[in-house]
Amino acid sequence: MSSNLEPIPITSQKHDPAWKHCQMFKNGEKVQLKCIYCGKIFKGGGIHRIKEHLAGHKGNAATCLRVPSDVRVLMQESLDGIVVKKRKKQKIVEEITNVNLISTETNAFSDQVDANPGVLMIENPEIVEPSSSLLVSREGTSNVSGERRKRGKGKSSAAEANALGFPLVEFGARRVNNNIHMAVGRFLFDIGATLDAVNSVYFQPMVDAIISGGNGTLMPSRNDLQGWILKKSMEEVKSDNDKVIASWVRTGCSILVNQWSTQTGRSLLNFLVYCPEGTVFLKSIDASSVINSSDALYGLLKQVVEEVGFKHVLQVITNCEEQYMVAGKRLAKTFPTLYWTPCAAHCVDLILEDFAKVEWINTIIEQARSITRFIYNHSVVLNMVRRYTFGNDIVELAATRSATNFTTLTRMVDLRNNMQAMVTSQEWVDCPYSKKPGGLAMLDLVSDQSFWSSCVLIVQLTNPLLRVLRMVDSSKRPAMGYVYAGMYRAKEAIKKELVKRDDYMVYWNIINHWWEQQWHYPLHAAGFYLNPSFFYSMEGDMPTEMLSGMLDCIEKLVPDVTVQDKISKEINSYKNAAGDFQRKMAIRARDTLLPAEWWSAYGGSCPNLARLAIRVLSQTCSAHGLKHHRIPFEKLHETRNCLEQQRLRDLIFVQCNLQLRQIGYDSKQQDSAQQILFESASIVEEWITGIGTFLDDDTYPDWTTLDTLSVNTMPLRPRSDEIEELGAGFDDHEIFNRVKEGDDENAEDIAVS
């Protein structure tokens, strides 16, 4: 982005839906638009070109690979006029219905259908149950009113009906959808696929492609899928990865080492490479025999660094176990221009886990779980709760069990008034479950003000940590420039909430225990130092630890001493906001542009410092990334046939890289209850498991009585941008000096200063 690129606010007069999904900048006299999902800048073509980019229409603009599926559909509808067509179609249906053609002409049409197979009669869904009679068979025929029709005649049923002069009756648009949905359901149930497969960004394009092929389209065979289709997919993925890899020269990259265990006890390591352009999956290794050996882990890490190219790598992120620490420090000595860094997300999760072990917090969590277990094991109660909460679940899924404990408490606090309204309603009084032990216990807790006061306090103590966890796990922006500030705010919030040092040090000591490793790694300090939003908000001198971290990064990441000296001089311009840094545009952009973008736009007078800043600020802090349960890693490492093993390796390479493209995208609205009950049971089981706990002799769970959830749920309090919540001003030296319990001699002096 050039240095004279100035953001322009998008006014309310711009009504096209695509304006909500782009940013506008002024470059001299020209206006440029930027996609908010992939960051691509369009120098011409206006909003229509952005819309084509988002809709995936090839020709005038490259397809956006990061746009959420619902946004893509919206843009496609806007371009193709689908909405208008649907309204016209509905109007025709209503007119036909109004003249009561159903009762007077159905029999006549049925006779015509029997005599003329070109007419497709779709009946009212309320009269005829959905069936599979309209499904196209493998041999290419479909059964309509008992007739078998040959495929490939060139016209659809509707077109044939119109051509023959028969009116087309479409009372059953809903029924057609039911048949399609049933067909999709049968397929997914048959193969045992995870049900959130329908939320893949590739699901709707697949359906559209099948529809566009018409009745004569043959589905691929197994040989096709494991043959030329897999080969072509490999080529496409590698081509996309090459574009990402090309950006490593400018932004650098981070190697992510993700360890996990299979159901059979194997310890697998997945190696990924992160940069702002995207995350690339490299390979998976069975490390079961060497997982506790620091020497073996060092060898694996060294091999991957050499494969990626050590000049591009700024850090290698792993878990924070002892063997990784030893291997990582040895790796940093072998490659003096990179850091080993423990996974920030893992550290925050361990902090939350220890918070949950604090006695009074653990008591509140168990009480809250008793409420959710009772609700989620009785369909009548669950239906009632969802009515009173307007479709919202009271269990909120997070990335880990520890985080789920506190996101669920936050959700329950948000829905407190709704739950209290329910248990004081006549409907609850009349409900037989209100008289059962679980119902009476729930009434007592939901009506207990001290319970809710404790929940609110827990939320105040943990929400800043959850914000850090979301921040480091997010693909929306690189976290390196924010994580230090995030942990500062977390400790600051705890101190402000509890006030007394003896009280807040209980939680500070937990944070310091797990985060101590992170404090000692200069990249986070340098990320804070180089983030203009934080740097210029500091009152007084920058803390010594920040400056030392910045200087350490200069010496380590820039081996050329001549360039180091140039950076030292350029830092003065940054400190004094001299040159382009003093421009009004640059000052305004401190809080609006991503830090790396800010340096790219306004760091031209300090090219060496800007180059370093962009590389540091372009890094992540987390090694999380893949959902392992969908990918046949274990099968790969069990296979002994060399050819089949290579095929599986390629399949996993494609699957992982396609999945990584979707991480962080807003998928279609999902049924949260089904997510909780089926896809993420291991994470939320302590909040919903209750088989045999609440059931009486005459009570049996029946999921079929659950009301269908609407996607139009009541919006809870909006979650503001995590970065905006960090704010400005970092002047508590007790936080920067990381005072621990027992440091009483210095504590009073620090608190006063």
Coordinates of N, CA, C and O in Angstrom, one line a residue, residues 193-287:
A193 N -20.8 -39.0 7.6 CA -20.1 -37.7 7.6 C -20.5 -36.8 8.8 O -21.7 -36.9 9.2
T194 N -19.6 -35.9 9.2 CA -20.0 -34.9 10.2 C -21.1 -34.0 9.6 O -21.0 -33.6 8.4
L195 N -22.1 -33.7 10.3 CA -23.2 -32.9 9.8 C -22.9 -31.5 9.5 O -23.6 -30.8 8.7
D196 N -21.8 -30.9 10.0 CA -21.5 -29.6 9.7 C -20.7 -29.5 8.4 O -20.2 -28.5 8.0
A197 N -20.7 -30.7 7.6 CA -20.1 -30.6 6.3 C -20.9 -29.7 5.4 O -20.4 -29.1 4.5
V198 N -22.2 -29.4 5.7 CA -23.0 -28.5 4.9 C -22.6 -27.1 5.1 O -23.0 -26.2 4.4
N199 N -21.7 -26.8 6.1 CA -21.3 -25.5 6.4 C -19.9 -25.2 5.6 O -19.4 -24.1 5.7
S200 N -19.4 -26.2 4.9 CA -18.2 -25.9 4.1 C -18.5 -24.9 3.0 O -19.6 -24.8 2.5
V201 N -17.5 -24.0 2.8 CA -17.7 -23.0 1.8 C -17.8 -23.6 0.4 O -18.1 -23.0 -0.6
Y202 N -17.4 -24.9 0.3 CA -17.5 -25.6 -1.0 C -18.8 -26.4 -1.2 O -19.0 -26.9 -2.3
F203 N -19.6 -26.4 -0.2 CA -20.9 -27.2 -0.3 C -21.8 -26.5 -1.3 O -22.3 -27.2 -2.2
Q204 N -22.1 -25.3 -1.2 CA -23.1 -24.6 -2.1 C -22.5 -24.6 -3.5 O -23.3 -24.9 -4.5
P205 N -21.2 -24.3 -3.8 CA -20.7 -24.3 -5.1 C -20.9 -25.7 -5.7 O -21.1 -25.9 -6.9
M206 N -20.7 -26.8 -4.9 CA -20.9 -28.2 -5.4 C -22.3 -28.4 -5.9 O -22.6 -28.9 -7.0
V207 N -23.3 -27.9 -5.0 CA -24.7 -28.0 -5.4 C -25.0 -27.3 -6.7 O -25.7 -27.8 -7.6
D208 N -24.5 -26.0 -6.7 CA -24.7 -25.2 -7.9 C -24.2 -25.9 -9.2 O -24.8 -25.8 -10.3
A209 N -23.0 -26.5 -9.0 CA -22.4 -27.2 -10.2 C -23.2 -28.4 -10.7 O -23.4 -28.6 -11.9
I210 N -23.8 -29.1 -9.7 CA -24.6 -30.3 -10.0 C -25.9 -29.8 -10.8 O -26.3 -30.3 -11.8
I211 N -26.5 -28.7 -10.2 CA -27.7 -28.2 -10.9 C -27.4 -27.7 -12.3 O -28.2 -27.9 -13.2
S212 N -26.3 -27.0 -12.4 CA -26.0 -26.4 -13.8 C -25.7 -27.5 -14.8 O -25.9 -27.3 -16.0
G213 N -25.3 -28.8 -14.3 CA -25.1 -29.9 -15.2 C -26.4 -30.5 -15.8 O -26.3 -31.2 -16.8
G214 N -27.5 -30.2 -15.1 CA -28.7 -30.8 -15.6 C -28.9 -32.2 -15.3 O -28.1 -32.9 -14.6
N215 N -30.0 -32.8 -15.8 CA -30.4 -34.2 -15.5 C -29.4 -35.2 -16.1 O -29.3 -36.3 -15.6
G216 N -28.6 -34.8 -17.1 CA -27.7 -35.8 -17.7 C -26.4 -35.9 -17.0 O -25.5 -36.6 -17.5
T217 N -26.2 -35.2 -15.9 CA -24.8 -35.2 -15.3 C -24.5 -36.5 -14.5 O -25.3 -36.9 -13.7
L218 N -23.4 -37.1 -14.8 CA -23.0 -38.2 -14.0 C -22.1 -37.8 -12.9 O -21.2 -36.9 -13.0
M219 N -22.3 -38.4 -11.7 CA -21.4 -38.1 -10.6 C -20.1 -38.8 -10.7 O -20.0 -39.9 -11.4
P220 N -19.0 -38.3 -10.1 CA -17.7 -38.9 -10.2 C -17.7 -40.3 -9.5 O -18.4 -40.5 -8.5
S221 N -16.9 -41.2 -10.0 CA -16.7 -42.5 -9.4 C -15.6 -42.4 -8.3 O -14.9 -41.4 -8.2
R222 N -15.5 -43.5 -7.6 CA -14.4 -43.5 -6.6 C -13.0 -43.4 -7.3 O -12.1 -42.7 -6.8
N223 N -12.9 -44.1 -8.4 CA -11.6 -44.0 -9.2 C -11.4 -42.6 -9.6 O -10.2 -42.1 -9.7
D224 N -12.4 -41.9 -10.0 CA -12.3 -40.5 -10.4 C -11.7 -39.6 -9.3 O -10.8 -38.8 -9.4
L225 N -12.3 -39.8 -8.1 CA -12.0 -39.0 -6.9 C -10.5 -39.3 -6.5 O -9.8 -38.3 -6.2
Q226 N -10.1 -40.5 -6.4 CA -8.8 -40.8 -6.0 C -7.8 -40.8 -7.1 O -6.6 -41.0 -6.9
G227 N -8.3 -40.5 -8.3 CA -7.4 -40.4 -9.5 C -7.2 -38.9 -9.9 O -6.6 -38.1 -9.3
W228 N -7.8 -38.6 -11.1 CA -7.5 -37.3 -11.7 C -8.1 -36.1 -10.9 O -7.5 -35.0 -10.9
I229 N -9.2 -36.3 -10.1 CA -9.7 -35.2 -9.3 C -8.7 -34.9 -8.2 O -8.5 -33.7 -7.9
L230 N -8.2 -35.9 -7.5 CA -7.2 -35.6 -6.4 C -6.0 -35.0 -7.0 O -5.4 -34.0 -6.5
K231 N -5.5 -35.5 -8.2 CA -4.3 -34.9 -8.8 C -4.5 -33.5 -9.2 O -3.7 -32.6 -8.9
K232 N -5.7 -33.1 -9.8 CA -6.0 -31.7 -10.1 C -6.1 -30.9 -8.9 O -5.7 -29.7 -8.9
S233 N -6.7 -31.4 -7.8 CA -6.9 -30.7 -6.6 C -5.5 -30.4 -6.0 O -5.3 -29.3 -5.5
M234 N -4.6 -31.3 -6.1 CA -3.2 -31.1 -5.6 C -2.6 -30.0 -6.4 O -1.9 -29.1 -5.8
E235 N -2.8 -29.9 -7.7 CA -2.2 -28.9 -8.5 C -2.8 -27.5 -8.1 O -2.0 -26.5 -8.0
E236 N -4.1 -27.5 -7.9 CA -4.7 -26.2 -7.5 C -4.2 -25.7 -6.1 O -3.9 -24.5 -6.0
V237 N -4.1 -26.6 -5.2 CA -3.7 -26.3 -3.8 C -2.3 -25.8 -3.8 O -1.9 -24.8 -3.2
K238 N -1.4 -26.5 -4.6 CA 0.0 -26.1 -4.6 C 0.1 -24.7 -5.3 O 1.0 -23.9 -4.9
S239 N -0.7 -24.5 -6.3 CA -0.7 -23.2 -7.0 C -1.1 -22.1 -6.0 O -0.4 -21.0 -6.0
D240 N -2.1 -22.3 -5.3 CA -2.5 -21.3 -4.3 C -1.5 -21.1 -3.2 O -1.2 -20.0 -2.7
N241 N -0.9 -22.2 -2.8 CA 0.2 -22.1 -1.7 C 1.4 -21.4 -2.2 O 2.1 -20.6 -1.5
D242 N 1.7 -21.5 -3.5 CA 2.9 -20.8 -4.1 C 2.7 -19.3 -4.0 O 3.6 -18.5 -3.7
K243 N 1.4 -18.8 -4.1 CA 1.2 -17.4 -4.0 C 1.4 -16.9 -2.5 O 1.9 -15.8 -2.3
V244 N 1.0 -17.8 -1.6 CA 1.3 -17.5 -0.2 C 2.8 -17.5 0.1 O 3.3 -16.6 0.8
I245 N 3.4 -18.5 -0.4 CA 4.9 -18.6 -0.1 C 5.7 -17.5 -0.7 O 6.7 -17.0 -0.1
A246 N 5.2 -16.9 -1.8 CA 5.9 -15.8 -2.4 C 5.9 -14.6 -1.4 O 6.8 -13.7 -1.5
S247 N 4.9 -14.5 -0.5 CA 4.9 -13.3 0.4 C 5.8 -13.5 1.5 O 6.0 -12.5 2.3
W248 N 6.4 -14.6 1.7 CA 7.3 -14.8 2.9 C 8.5 -13.9 2.8 O 9.1 -13.5 3.8
V249 N 8.9 -13.6 1.6 CA 10.1 -12.8 1.4 C 9.9 -11.4 2.1 O 10.8 -10.9 2.7
R250 N 8.7 -10.9 2.0 CA 8.4 -9.5 2.6 C 8.0 -9.6 4.0 O 8.4 -8.8 4.9
T251 N 7.1 -10.5 4.4 CA 6.5 -10.6 5.7 C 7.2 -11.5 6.7 O 7.0 -11.4 7.9
G252 N 8.0 -12.4 6.1 CA 8.5 -13.5 7.0 C 7.4 -14.5 7.3 O 6.2 -14.3 6.8
C253 N 7.7 -15.5 8.1 CA 6.7 -16.5 8.4 C 7.0 -17.1 9.8 O 8.0 -17.0 10.3
S254 N 6.0 -17.8 10.3 CA 6.1 -18.6 11.6 C 5.8 -20.0 11.3 O 4.8 -20.3 10.6
I255 N 6.6 -20.9 11.8 CA 6.4 -22.4 11.7 C 5.6 -22.8 12.9 O 5.9 -22.5 14.1
L256 N 4.4 -23.4 12.7 CA 3.5 -23.8 13.8 C 3.6 -25.4 13.9 O 3.5 -26.1 12.9
V257 N 3.9 -25.8 15.1 CA 4.0 -27.2 15.4 C 2.8 -27.6 16.3 O 2.7 -27.2 17.5
N258 N 1.9 -28.4 15.8 CA 0.6 -28.7 16.5 C 0.7 -30.2 16.9 O 0.6 -31.1 16.0
Q259 N 0.8 -30.4 18.2 CA 0.8 -31.8 18.7 C -0.6 -32.2 19.2 O -1.3 -31.5 19.8
W260 N -1.0 -33.5 18.8 CA -2.2 -34.0 19.3 C -2.2 -35.5 19.3 O -1.3 -36.1 18.7
S261 N -3.1 -36.1 20.1 CA -3.1 -37.6 20.2 C -4.3 -38.2 19.6 O -5.4 -37.6 19.7
T262 N -4.2 -39.3 18.9 CA -5.3 -40.0 18.3 C -6.0 -40.9 19.3 O -5.5 -41.0 20.4
Q263 N -7.1 -41.5 18.9 CA -7.9 -42.3 19.8 C -7.1 -43.6 20.2 O -7.3 -44.2 21.2
T264 N -6.1 -44.0 19.3 CA -5.3 -45.2 19.7 C -4.1 -44.8 20.4 O -3.2 -45.7 20.6
G265 N -3.9 -43.6 20.7 CA -2.7 -43.2 21.5 C -1.5 -42.7 20.8 O -0.5 -42.4 21.4
R266 N -1.6 -42.6 19.5 CA -0.5 -42.1 18.7 C -0.3 -40.6 19.0 O -1.3 -39.8 19.1
S267 N 0.9 -40.1 19.0 CA 1.3 -38.7 19.1 C 1.7 -38.2 17.8 O 2.8 -38.6 17.3
L268 N 0.9 -37.4 17.2 CA 1.2 -36.8 15.9 C 1.6 -35.4 15.9 O 1.1 -34.6 16.8
L269 N 2.4 -35.0 15.0 CA 2.8 -33.6 14.9 C 2.4 -33.1 13.5 O 2.8 -33.7 12.5
N270 N 1.7 -32.0 13.5 CA 1.4 -31.4 12.2 C 2.2 -30.1 12.1 O 2.3 -29.3 13.0
F271 N 2.8 -29.9 10.9 CA 3.6 -28.7 10.7 C 2.9 -27.8 9.7 O 2.6 -28.2 8.6
L272 N 2.7 -26.6 10.1 CA 2.1 -25.5 9.3 C 3.0 -24.3 9.3 O 3.8 -24.1 10.1
V273 N 2.8 -23.5 8.3 CA 3.5 -22.2 8.1 C 2.5 -21.1 8.0 O 1.6 -21.1 7.1
Y274 N 2.6 -20.1 8.9 CA 1.7 -18.9 8.9 C 2.4 -17.7 8.4 O 3.5 -17.4 8.6
C275 N 1.6 -16.9 7.6 CA 1.9 -15.5 7.3 C 0.5 -14.9 7.0 O -0.5 -15.5 6.9
P276 N 0.5 -13.5 7.0 CA -0.8 -12.8 6.8 C -1.6 -13.3 5.6 O -2.8 -13.2 5.6
E277 N -0.9 -13.7 4.5 CA -1.6 -14.1 3.3 C -2.3 -15.5 3.5 O -3.2 -15.8 2.7
G278 N -2.0 -16.2 4.5 CA -2.6 -17.5 4.7 C -1.7 -18.5 5.4 O -0.5 -18.3 5.5
T279 N -2.3 -19.6 5.9 CA -1.5 -20.6 6.6 C -1.5 -21.8 5.6 O -2.5 -22.2 5.0
V280 N -0.3 -22.4 5.5 CA 0.0 -23.5 4.6 C 0.3 -24.8 5.5 O 1.1 -24.7 6.4
F281 N -0.3 -25.9 5.1 CA 0.0 -27.2 5.8 C 1.1 -27.8 5.0 O 1.1 -27.9 3.8
L282 N 2.2 -28.2 5.8 CA 3.3 -28.9 5.2 C 3.2 -30.4 5.2 O 3.2 -31.1 4.2
K283 N 3.1 -30.9 6.4 CA 3.1 -32.4 6.6 C 2.7 -32.8 8.0 O 2.7 -32.0 8.9
S284 N 2.4 -34.1 8.1 CA 2.1 -34.7 9.4 C 3.1 -35.8 9.7 O 3.5 -36.6 8.8
I285 N 3.6 -35.9 10.9 CA 4.6 -36.9 11.3 C 4.1 -37.7 12.5 O 3.6 -37.1 13.5
D286 N 4.3 -39.0 12.5 CA 4.0 -39.8 13.7 C 5.2 -39.8 14.6 O 6.3 -40.3 14.3
A287 N 5.1 -39.0 15.7 CA 6.2 -38.8 16.6 C 6.0 -39.6 17.9 O 6.6 -39.2 18.9

